[in-house]
Coordinates of C-alpha atoms in Angstrom, one line a residue:
X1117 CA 13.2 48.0 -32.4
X1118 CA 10.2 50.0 -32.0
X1119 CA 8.1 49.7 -28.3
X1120 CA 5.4 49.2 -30.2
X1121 CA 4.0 45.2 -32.4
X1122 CA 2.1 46.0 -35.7
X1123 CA -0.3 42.7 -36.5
X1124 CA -1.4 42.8 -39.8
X1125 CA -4.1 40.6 -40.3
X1126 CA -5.8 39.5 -44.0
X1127 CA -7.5 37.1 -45.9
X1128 CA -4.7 34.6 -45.7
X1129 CA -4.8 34.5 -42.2
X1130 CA -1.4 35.2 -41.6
X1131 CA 0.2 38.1 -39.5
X1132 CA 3.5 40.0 -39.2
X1133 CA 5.1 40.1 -36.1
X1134 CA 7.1 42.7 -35.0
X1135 CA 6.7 44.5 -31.1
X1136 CA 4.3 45.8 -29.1
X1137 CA 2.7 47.1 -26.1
X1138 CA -0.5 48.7 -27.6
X1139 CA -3.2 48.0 -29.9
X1140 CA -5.1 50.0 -33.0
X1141 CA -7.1 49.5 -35.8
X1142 CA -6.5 52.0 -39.1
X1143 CA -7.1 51.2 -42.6
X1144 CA -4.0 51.2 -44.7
X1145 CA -4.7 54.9 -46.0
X1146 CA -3.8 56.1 -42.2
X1147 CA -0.7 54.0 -41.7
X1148 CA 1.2 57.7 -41.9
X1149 CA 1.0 57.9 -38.3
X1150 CA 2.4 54.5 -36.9
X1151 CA 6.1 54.4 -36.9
X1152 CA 8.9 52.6 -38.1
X1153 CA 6.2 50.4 -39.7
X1154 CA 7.2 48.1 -42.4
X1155 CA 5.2 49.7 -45.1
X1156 CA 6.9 47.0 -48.0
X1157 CA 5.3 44.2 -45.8
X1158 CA 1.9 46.0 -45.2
X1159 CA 0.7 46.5 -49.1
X1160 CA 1.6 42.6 -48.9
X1161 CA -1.3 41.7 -46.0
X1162 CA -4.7 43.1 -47.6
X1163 CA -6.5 46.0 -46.9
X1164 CA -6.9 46.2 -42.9
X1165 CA -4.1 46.3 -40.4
X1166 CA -4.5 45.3 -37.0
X1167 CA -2.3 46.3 -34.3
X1168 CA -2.1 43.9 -31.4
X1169 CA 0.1 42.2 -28.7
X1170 CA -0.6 38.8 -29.1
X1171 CA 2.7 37.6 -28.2
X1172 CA 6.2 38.8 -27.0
X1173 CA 8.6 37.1 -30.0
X1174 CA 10.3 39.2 -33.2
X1175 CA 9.7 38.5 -36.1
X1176 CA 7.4 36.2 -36.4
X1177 CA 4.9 34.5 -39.0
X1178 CA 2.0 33.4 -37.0
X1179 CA -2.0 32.5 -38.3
X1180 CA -4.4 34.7 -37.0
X1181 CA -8.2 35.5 -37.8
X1182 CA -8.5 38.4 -40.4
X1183 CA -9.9 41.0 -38.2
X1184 CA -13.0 43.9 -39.3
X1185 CA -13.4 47.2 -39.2
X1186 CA -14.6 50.5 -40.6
X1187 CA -12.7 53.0 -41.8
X1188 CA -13.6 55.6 -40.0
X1189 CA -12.0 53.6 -36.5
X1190 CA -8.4 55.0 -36.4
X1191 CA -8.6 55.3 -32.6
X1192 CA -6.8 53.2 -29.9
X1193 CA -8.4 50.6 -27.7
X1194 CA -8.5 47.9 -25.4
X1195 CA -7.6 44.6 -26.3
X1196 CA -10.1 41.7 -27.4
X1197 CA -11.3 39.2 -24.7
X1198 CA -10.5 36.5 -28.0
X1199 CA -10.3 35.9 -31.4
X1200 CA -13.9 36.6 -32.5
X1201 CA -14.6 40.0 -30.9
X1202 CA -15.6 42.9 -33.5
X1203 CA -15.8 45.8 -32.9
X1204 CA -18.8 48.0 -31.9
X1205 CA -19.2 50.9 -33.4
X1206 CA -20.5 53.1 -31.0
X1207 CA -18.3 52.0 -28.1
X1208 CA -15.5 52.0 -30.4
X1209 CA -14.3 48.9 -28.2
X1210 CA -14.7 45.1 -28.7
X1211 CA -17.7 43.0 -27.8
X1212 CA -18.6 39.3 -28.8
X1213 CA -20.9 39.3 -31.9
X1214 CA -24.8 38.1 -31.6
X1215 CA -26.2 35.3 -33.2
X1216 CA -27.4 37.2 -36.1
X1217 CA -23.8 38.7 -36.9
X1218 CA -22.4 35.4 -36.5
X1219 CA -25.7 34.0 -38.8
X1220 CA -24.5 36.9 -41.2
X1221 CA -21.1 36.5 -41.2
X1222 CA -21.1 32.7 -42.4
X1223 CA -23.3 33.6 -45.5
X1224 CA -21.2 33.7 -48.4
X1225 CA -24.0 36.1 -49.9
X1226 CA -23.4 38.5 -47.3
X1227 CA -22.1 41.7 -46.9
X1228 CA -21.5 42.4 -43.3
X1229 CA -20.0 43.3 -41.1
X1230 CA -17.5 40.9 -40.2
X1231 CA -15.9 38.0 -41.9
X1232 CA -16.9 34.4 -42.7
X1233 CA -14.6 32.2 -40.7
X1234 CA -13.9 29.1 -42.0
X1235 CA -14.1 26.0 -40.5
X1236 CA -10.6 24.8 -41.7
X1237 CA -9.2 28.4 -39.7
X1238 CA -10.9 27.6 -36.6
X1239 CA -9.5 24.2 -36.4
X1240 CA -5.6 25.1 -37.1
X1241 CA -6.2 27.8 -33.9
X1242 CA -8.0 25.5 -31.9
X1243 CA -5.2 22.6 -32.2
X1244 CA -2.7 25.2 -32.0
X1245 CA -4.2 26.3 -28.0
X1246 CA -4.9 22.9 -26.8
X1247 CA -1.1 21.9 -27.6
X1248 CA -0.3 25.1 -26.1
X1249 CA -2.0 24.1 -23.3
X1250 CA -1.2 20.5 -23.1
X1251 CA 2.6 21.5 -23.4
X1252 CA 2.2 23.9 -20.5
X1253 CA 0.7 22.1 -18.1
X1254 CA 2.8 19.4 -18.7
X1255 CA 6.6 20.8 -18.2
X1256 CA 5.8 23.3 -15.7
X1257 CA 6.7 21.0 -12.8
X1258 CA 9.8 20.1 -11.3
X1259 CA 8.3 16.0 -11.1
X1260 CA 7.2 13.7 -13.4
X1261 CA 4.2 14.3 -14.9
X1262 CA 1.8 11.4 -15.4
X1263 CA -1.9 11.2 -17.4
X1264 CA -5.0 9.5 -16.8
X1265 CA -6.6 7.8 -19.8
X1266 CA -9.6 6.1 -21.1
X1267 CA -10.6 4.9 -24.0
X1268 CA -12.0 7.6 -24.8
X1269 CA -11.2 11.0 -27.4
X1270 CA -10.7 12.7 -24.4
X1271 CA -7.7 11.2 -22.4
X1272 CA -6.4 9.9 -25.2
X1273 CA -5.8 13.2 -27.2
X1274 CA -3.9 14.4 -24.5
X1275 CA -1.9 11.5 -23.9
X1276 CA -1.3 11.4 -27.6
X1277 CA 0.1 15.3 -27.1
X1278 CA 1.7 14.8 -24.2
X1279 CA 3.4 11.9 -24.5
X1280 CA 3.9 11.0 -20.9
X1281 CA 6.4 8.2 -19.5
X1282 CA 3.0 6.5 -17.6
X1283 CA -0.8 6.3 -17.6
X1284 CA -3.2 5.2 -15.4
X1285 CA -6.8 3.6 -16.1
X1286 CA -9.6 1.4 -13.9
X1287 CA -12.4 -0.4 -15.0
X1288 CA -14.7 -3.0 -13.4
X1289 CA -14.4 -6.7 -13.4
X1290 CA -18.0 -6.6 -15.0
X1291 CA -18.6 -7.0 -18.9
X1292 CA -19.3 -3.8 -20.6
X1293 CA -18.2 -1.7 -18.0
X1294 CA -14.2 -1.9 -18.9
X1295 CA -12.6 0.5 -20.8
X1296 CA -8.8 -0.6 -19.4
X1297 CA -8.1 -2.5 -22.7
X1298 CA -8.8 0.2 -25.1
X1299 CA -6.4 2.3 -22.4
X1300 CA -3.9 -0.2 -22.9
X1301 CA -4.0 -0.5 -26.6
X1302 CA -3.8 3.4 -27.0
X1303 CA -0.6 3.3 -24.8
X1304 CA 1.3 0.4 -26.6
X1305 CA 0.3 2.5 -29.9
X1306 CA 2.1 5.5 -28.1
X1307 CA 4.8 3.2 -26.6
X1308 CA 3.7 4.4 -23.4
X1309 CA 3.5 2.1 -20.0
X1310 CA 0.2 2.3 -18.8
X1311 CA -0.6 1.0 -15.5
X1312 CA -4.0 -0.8 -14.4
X1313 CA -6.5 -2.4 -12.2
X1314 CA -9.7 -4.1 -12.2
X1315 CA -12.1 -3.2 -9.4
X1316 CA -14.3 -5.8 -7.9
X1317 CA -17.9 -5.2 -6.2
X1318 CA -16.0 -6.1 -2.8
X1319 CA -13.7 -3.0 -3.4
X1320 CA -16.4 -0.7 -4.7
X1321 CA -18.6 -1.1 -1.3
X1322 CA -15.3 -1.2 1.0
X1323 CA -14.7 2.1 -0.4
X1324 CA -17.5 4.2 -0.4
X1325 CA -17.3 5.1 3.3
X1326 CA -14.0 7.0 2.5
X1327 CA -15.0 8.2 -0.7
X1328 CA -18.3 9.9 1.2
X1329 CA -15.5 10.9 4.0
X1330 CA -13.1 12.7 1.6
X1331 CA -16.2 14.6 -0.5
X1332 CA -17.1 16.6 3.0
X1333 CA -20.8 16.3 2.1
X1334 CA -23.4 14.0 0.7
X1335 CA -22.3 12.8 -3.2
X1336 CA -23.6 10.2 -5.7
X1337 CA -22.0 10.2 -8.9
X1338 CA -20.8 7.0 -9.7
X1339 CA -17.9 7.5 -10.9
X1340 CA -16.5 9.2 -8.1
X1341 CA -15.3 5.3 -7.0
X1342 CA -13.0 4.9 -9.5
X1343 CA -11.6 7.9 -9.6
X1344 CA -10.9 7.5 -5.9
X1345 CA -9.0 4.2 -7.2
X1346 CA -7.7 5.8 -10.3
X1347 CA -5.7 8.5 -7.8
X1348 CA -4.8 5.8 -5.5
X1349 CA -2.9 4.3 -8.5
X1350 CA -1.3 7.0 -9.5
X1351 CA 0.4 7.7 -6.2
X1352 CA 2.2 4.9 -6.4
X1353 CA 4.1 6.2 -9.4
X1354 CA 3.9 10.1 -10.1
X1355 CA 2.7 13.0 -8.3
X1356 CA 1.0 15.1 -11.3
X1357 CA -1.1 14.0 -13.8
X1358 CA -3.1 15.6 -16.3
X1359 CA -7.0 14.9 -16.9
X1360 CA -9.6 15.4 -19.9
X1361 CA -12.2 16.9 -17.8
X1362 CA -13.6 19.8 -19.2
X1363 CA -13.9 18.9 -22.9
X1364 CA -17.8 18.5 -23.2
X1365 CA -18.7 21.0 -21.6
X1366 CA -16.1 23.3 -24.3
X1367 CA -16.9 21.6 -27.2
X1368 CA -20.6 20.2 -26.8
X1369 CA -19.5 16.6 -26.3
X1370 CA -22.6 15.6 -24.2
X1371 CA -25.5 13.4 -26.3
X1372 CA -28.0 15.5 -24.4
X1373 CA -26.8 18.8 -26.4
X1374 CA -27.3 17.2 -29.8
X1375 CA -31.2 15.9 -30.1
X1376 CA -32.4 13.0 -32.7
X1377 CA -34.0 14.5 -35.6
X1378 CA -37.5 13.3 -34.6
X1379 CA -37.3 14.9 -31.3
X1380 CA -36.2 18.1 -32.9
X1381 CA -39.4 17.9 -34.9
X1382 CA -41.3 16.7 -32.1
X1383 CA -40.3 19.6 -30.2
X1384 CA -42.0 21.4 -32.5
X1385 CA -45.4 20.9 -31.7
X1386 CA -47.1 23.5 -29.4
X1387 CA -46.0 23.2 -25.6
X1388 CA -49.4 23.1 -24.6
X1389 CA -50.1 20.0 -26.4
X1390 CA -47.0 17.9 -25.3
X1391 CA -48.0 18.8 -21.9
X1392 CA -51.2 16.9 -22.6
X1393 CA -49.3 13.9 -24.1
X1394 CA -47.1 14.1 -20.9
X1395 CA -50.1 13.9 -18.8
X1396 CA -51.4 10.8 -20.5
X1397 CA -48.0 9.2 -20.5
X1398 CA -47.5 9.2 -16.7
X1399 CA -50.6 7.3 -16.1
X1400 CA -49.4 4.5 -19.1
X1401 CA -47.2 1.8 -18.3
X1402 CA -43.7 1.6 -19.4
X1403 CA -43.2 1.5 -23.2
X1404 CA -40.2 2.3 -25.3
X1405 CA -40.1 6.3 -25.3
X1406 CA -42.5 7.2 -22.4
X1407 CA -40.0 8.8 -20.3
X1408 CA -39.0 10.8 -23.1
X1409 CA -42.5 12.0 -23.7
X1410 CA -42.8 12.9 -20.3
X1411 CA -40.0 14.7 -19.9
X1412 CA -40.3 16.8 -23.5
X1413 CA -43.6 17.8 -22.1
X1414 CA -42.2 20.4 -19.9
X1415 CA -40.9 23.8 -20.7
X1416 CA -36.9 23.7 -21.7
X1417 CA -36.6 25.4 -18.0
X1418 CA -38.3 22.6 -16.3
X1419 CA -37.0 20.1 -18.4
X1420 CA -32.8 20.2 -18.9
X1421 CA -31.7 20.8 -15.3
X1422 CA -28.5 19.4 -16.3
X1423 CA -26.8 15.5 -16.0
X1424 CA -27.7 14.8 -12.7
X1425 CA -31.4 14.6 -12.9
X1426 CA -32.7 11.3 -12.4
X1427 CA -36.6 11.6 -10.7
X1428 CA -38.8 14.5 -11.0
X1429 CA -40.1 16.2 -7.7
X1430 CA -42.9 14.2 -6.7
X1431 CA -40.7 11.5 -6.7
X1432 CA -38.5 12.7 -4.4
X1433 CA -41.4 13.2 -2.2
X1434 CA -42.0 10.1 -1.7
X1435 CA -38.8 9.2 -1.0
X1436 CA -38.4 11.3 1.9
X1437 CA -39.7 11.2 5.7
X1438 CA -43.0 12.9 6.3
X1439 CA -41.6 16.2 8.0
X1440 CA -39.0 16.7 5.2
X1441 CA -41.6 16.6 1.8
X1442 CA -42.1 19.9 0.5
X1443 CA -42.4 22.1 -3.1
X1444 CA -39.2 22.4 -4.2
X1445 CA -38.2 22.2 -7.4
X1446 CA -34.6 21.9 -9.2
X1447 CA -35.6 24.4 -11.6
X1448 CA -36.4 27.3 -9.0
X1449 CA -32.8 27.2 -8.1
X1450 CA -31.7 27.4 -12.3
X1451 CA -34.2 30.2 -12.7
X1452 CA -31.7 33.0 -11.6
X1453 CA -29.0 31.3 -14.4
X1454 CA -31.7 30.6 -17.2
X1455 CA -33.2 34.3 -16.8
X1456 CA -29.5 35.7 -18.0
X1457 CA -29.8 33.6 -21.6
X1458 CA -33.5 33.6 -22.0
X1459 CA -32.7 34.6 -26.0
X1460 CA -29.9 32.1 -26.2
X1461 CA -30.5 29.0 -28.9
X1462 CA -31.2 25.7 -26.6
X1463 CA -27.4 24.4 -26.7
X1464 CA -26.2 27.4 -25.2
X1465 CA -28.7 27.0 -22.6
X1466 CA -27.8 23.7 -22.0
X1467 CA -24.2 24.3 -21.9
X1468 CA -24.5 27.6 -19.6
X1469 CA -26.5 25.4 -17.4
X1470 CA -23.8 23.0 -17.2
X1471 CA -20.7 25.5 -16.8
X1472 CA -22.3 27.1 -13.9
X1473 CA -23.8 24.0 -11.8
X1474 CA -22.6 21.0 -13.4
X1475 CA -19.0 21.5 -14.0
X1476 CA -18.1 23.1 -10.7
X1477 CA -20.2 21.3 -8.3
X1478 CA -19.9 18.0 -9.7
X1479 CA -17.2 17.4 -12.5
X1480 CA -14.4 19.4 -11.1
X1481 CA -15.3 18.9 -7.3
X1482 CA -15.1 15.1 -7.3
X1483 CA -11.7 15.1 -9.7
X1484 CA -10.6 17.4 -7.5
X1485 CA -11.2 15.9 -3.9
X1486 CA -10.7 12.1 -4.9
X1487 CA -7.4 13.3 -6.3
X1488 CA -6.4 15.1 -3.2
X1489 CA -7.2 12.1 -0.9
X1490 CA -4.5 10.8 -2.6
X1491 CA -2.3 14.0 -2.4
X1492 CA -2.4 14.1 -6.4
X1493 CA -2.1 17.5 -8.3
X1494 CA -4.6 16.7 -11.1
X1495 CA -3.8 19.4 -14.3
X1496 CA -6.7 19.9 -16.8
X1497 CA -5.3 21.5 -19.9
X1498 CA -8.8 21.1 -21.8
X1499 CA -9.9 23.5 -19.5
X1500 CA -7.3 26.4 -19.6
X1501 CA -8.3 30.3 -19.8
X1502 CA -7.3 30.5 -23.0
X1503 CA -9.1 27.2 -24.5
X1504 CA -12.6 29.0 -22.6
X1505 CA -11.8 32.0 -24.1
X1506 CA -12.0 30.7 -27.8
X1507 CA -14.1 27.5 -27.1
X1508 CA -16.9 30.1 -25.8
X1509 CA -16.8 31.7 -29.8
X1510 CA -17.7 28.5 -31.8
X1511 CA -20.8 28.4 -33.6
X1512 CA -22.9 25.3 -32.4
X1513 CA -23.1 23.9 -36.4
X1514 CA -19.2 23.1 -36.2
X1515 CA -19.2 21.3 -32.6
X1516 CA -22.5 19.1 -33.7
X1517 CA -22.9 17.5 -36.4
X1518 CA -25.1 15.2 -37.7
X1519 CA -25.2 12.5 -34.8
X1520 CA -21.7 13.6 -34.0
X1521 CA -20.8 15.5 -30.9
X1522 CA -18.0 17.3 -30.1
X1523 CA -17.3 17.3 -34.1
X1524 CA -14.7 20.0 -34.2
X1525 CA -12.5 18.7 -31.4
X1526 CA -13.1 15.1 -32.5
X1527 CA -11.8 16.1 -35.8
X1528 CA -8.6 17.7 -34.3
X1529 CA -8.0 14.8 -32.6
X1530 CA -7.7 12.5 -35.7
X1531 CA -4.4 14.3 -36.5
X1532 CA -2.9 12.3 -33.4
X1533 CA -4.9 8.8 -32.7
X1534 CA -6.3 6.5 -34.8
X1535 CA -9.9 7.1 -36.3
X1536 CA -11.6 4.9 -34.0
X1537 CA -10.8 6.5 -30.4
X1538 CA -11.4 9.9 -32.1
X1539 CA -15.3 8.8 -33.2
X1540 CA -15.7 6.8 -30.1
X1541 CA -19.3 7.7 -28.7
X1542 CA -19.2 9.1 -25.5
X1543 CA -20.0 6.5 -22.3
X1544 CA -19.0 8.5 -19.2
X1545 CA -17.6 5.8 -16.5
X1546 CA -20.2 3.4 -16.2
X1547 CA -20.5 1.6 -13.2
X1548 CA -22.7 -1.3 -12.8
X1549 CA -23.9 -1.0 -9.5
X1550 CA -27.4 -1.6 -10.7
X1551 CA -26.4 -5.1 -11.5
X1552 CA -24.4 -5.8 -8.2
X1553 CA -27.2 -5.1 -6.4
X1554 CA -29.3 -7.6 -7.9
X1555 CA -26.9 -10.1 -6.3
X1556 CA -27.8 -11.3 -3.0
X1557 CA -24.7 -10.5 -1.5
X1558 CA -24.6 -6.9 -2.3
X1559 CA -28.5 -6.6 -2.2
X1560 CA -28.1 -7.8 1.6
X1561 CA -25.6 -4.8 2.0
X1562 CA -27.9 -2.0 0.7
X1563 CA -30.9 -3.8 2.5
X1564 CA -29.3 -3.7 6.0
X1565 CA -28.0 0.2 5.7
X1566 CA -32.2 1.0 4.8
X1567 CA -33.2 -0.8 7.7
X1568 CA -31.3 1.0 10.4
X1569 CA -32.7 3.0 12.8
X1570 CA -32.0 6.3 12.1
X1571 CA -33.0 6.0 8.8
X1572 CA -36.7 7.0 9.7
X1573 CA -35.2 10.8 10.1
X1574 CA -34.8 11.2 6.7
X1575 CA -36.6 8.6 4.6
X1576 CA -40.0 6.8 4.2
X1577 CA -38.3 3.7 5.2
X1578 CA -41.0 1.6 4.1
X1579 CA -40.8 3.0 0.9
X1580 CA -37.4 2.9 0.1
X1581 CA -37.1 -0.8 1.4
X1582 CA -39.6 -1.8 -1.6
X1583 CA -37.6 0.2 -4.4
X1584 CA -34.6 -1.6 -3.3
X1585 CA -37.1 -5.0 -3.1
X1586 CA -38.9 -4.1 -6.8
X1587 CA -35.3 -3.4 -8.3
X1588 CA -33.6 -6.5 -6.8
X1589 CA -37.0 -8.2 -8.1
X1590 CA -35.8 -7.3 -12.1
X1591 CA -39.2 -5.5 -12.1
X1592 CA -37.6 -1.8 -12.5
X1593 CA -34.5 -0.3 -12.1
X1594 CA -34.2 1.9 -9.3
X1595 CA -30.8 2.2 -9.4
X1596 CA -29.7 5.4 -9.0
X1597 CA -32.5 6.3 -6.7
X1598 CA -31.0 3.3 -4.5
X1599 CA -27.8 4.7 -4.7
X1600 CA -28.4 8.6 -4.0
X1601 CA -30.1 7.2 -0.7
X1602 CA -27.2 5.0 0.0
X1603 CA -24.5 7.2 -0.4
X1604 CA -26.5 9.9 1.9
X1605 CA -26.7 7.1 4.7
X1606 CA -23.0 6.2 4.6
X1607 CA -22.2 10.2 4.4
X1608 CA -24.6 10.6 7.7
X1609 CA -23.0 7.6 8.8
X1610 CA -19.3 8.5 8.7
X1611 CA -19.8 12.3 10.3
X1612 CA -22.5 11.7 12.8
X1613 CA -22.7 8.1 14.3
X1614 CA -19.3 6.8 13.8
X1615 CA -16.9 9.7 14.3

């Protein structure tokens, strides 16, 4: 055989393999120069050949995107990043094509540059990589390999790839906030054991000092408890397991990235007069969609600072002790991200946002340490190179749709579980803290941690005594603002009074 692969692409999507080490582009007129080429098999792929090294095998059929270019490019080059690259024609090299291209490109009235994609194409590649992935991170390891899963599309497509020996779900003892059945249904569809437990309040408050002890620093996502549980499970069983973290950020399966339709119009009144409805708002009170109008007052910048955000600045202000209050907005520290996209379409400044603070620092950090406190090497095959690489090129239209996020993925995922899990709307991993601290017994807890000593340091302890009084008072829910300041007070507990 030849030391070089010739990849013929075409409109049929298909591509003869043969070997190769190097990559050009020539239109079939200039095939004269390529060697031992196949030129029988070439008249049969359409009017472009592309010369690639996508893979190491002979003789191989594989589907592949019908790649563009001019006639006049007979010259070698690099390899493309993915996919979707074209090429530039004054580089002569590959590049990722701009909005309008890709606007172009999926008119069927066009003539440019490079080709519509279809829809139906992207999703055979895309399934294709994820069960790639899956299938890699699943039998590279010399133990068993175990999976997480809830009842939701995520978990459960990889389960339903995968096809593990165990899985392993929590929930709460606490209606509506118990996804463990669905988990279990999914499993005996699958004939997979899946392993349980419920967590009470009791074991939610017992744990927080070493959940707070194993994050190194201050951390108040809920769900950082169960996990902590979830890997504790897990132990006991296997030392892998794979995860679904990663998939809404890839495929846009958060509800913040896909708008209501009368916000999308709403957004279309000037800025300057929303700021004036915002103004008005925050001196109403409460009604159904004063929060929103508040917050869709601000400029995009100011206003999506990713998941997290929970009180504006002033707020926080008040929250704090007297010496710590200052001007410090969240959206100072996005500034430096958002001035790299400034041009992008609000989705993809959403999701940058969210791949570069949210993800990292929040996500992956507590999968990652709540799994290690438990010695557990978590796997996230949603998140491999080569899934980032191809989930970066799809247009927003096919990953939201309608009111339904994530559409593309979602629609993969029918192929393997039943149509319910695969449309289930996304619900994170609630927690229903809020409500257990509108018990006495847990309200007591909270109460006696604000009313220690040391607490004056860093909060306005008079203040923060009467959100926790107003909230455990039904008259608002300060939940989350209750349980940022708790977890900060065990954190500051556990590394500077008790050890």
């Amino acid at each position: 055989m030849s030391d070089f692969l010739y990849h013929y692409t075409t409109i049929s999507n298909l591509a003869l393999i043969l070997k190769n080490r190097t990559l050009r582009l020539n239109p079939l007129n200039q095939m004269d120069d390529l060697q031992e080429t196949k030129n029988k098999d070439i008249q049969n792929f359409g009017q472009f050949v592309y010369v690639s090294s996508w893979t190491d095998k002979e003789e191989e059929i594989i589907p592949m995107w019908k790649m563009y270019t001019t006639p006049q490019l007979g010259v070698r080059i690099g390899l493309p990043k993915n996919p979707f690259q074209i090429v530039d024609n004054e580089t002569k090299g590959f590049r990722d094509p701009t909005e309008k291209e890709i606007r172009a490109s999926q008119n069927k009235d066009t003539k440019g540059i490079f080709p519509i994609i279809q829809m139906e194409d992207m999703k055979n590649e895309l399934k294709s990589i994820l069960e790639d992935s899956i299938y890699y991170h699943q039998t590279t390891s010399e133990v068993e390999v175990g999976a997480y899963l809830s009842g939701g599309v995520d978990s459960s497509y990889v389960v339903s790839v995968a096809k593990p020996d165990k899985t392993f779900s929590v929930g709460f003892s606490y209606e509506g906030f118990d996804e463990t059945d669905l988990a279990k249904d999914l499993s005996n569809l699958l004939e997979i054991k899946n392993y349980r437990k419920k967590i009470s309040p009791d074991d939610f408050f017992d744990a927080l000092p070493k959940v707070e002890w194993h994050t190194d620093e201050p951390h108040a996502n809920l769900s950082t408890v169960p996990l902590y549980f979830l890997s504790e499970l897990t132990r006991k069983e296997v030392k892998v397991c794979l995860s679904g973290e990663g998939s809404d950020e890839m495929f846009s399966g958060y509800n913040e990235y896909n708008d209501p339709t009368l916000l999308k119009i709403y957004l279309k009144i000037p800025l300057f007069f929303r700021k004036f409805i915002r103004n008005i708002c925050k001196h109403l009170p409460h009604f159904p969609g004063r929060n929103t109008l508040i917050l869709y007052g601000l400029p995009f910048n100011e206003r999506y600072i990713g998941h997290g955000t929970f009180m504006e600045p002033e707020d926080a202000n008040k929250i704090l002790a007297k010496d710590l209050k200052n001007n410090e907005k969240i959206s100072d520290v996005l500034e430096p991200v958002y001035s790299k996209i400034k041009k992008a379409d609000e989705v993809t400044k959403k999701k940058f946002i969210d791949f570069h603070f949210w993800l990292p620092q929040d996500i992956l950090l507590k999968a990652d340490k709540m799994s290690m406190a438990h010695s557990i090497e978590l796997r996230t095959p949603l998140m491999d190179i080569d899934v980032f690489n191809f989930a970066k090129t799809l247009p927003n239209k096919y990953l939201l749709k309608n009111k339904e996020t994530k559409y593309l993925f979602r629609d993969i995922s029918k192929d393997k579980i039943p149509n319910e899990w695969a449309k289930r709307r996304k619900c994170g991993f609630p927690v229903p803290f809020s409500k257990w601290i509108r018990e006495e017994k847990y309200y007591k807890k909270v109460k006696t941690m604000f009313e220690k000593d040391y607490v004056i340091k860093f909060f306005d302890q008079k203040y923060i005594l009467k959100l926790l009084e107003d909230h455990y008072q039904n008259k608002v829910n300060n939940g989350r603002k209750i349980y940022n300041i708790y977890c900060f007070l065990i954190w500051y507990e556990e590394y500077f009074i008790k050890r």
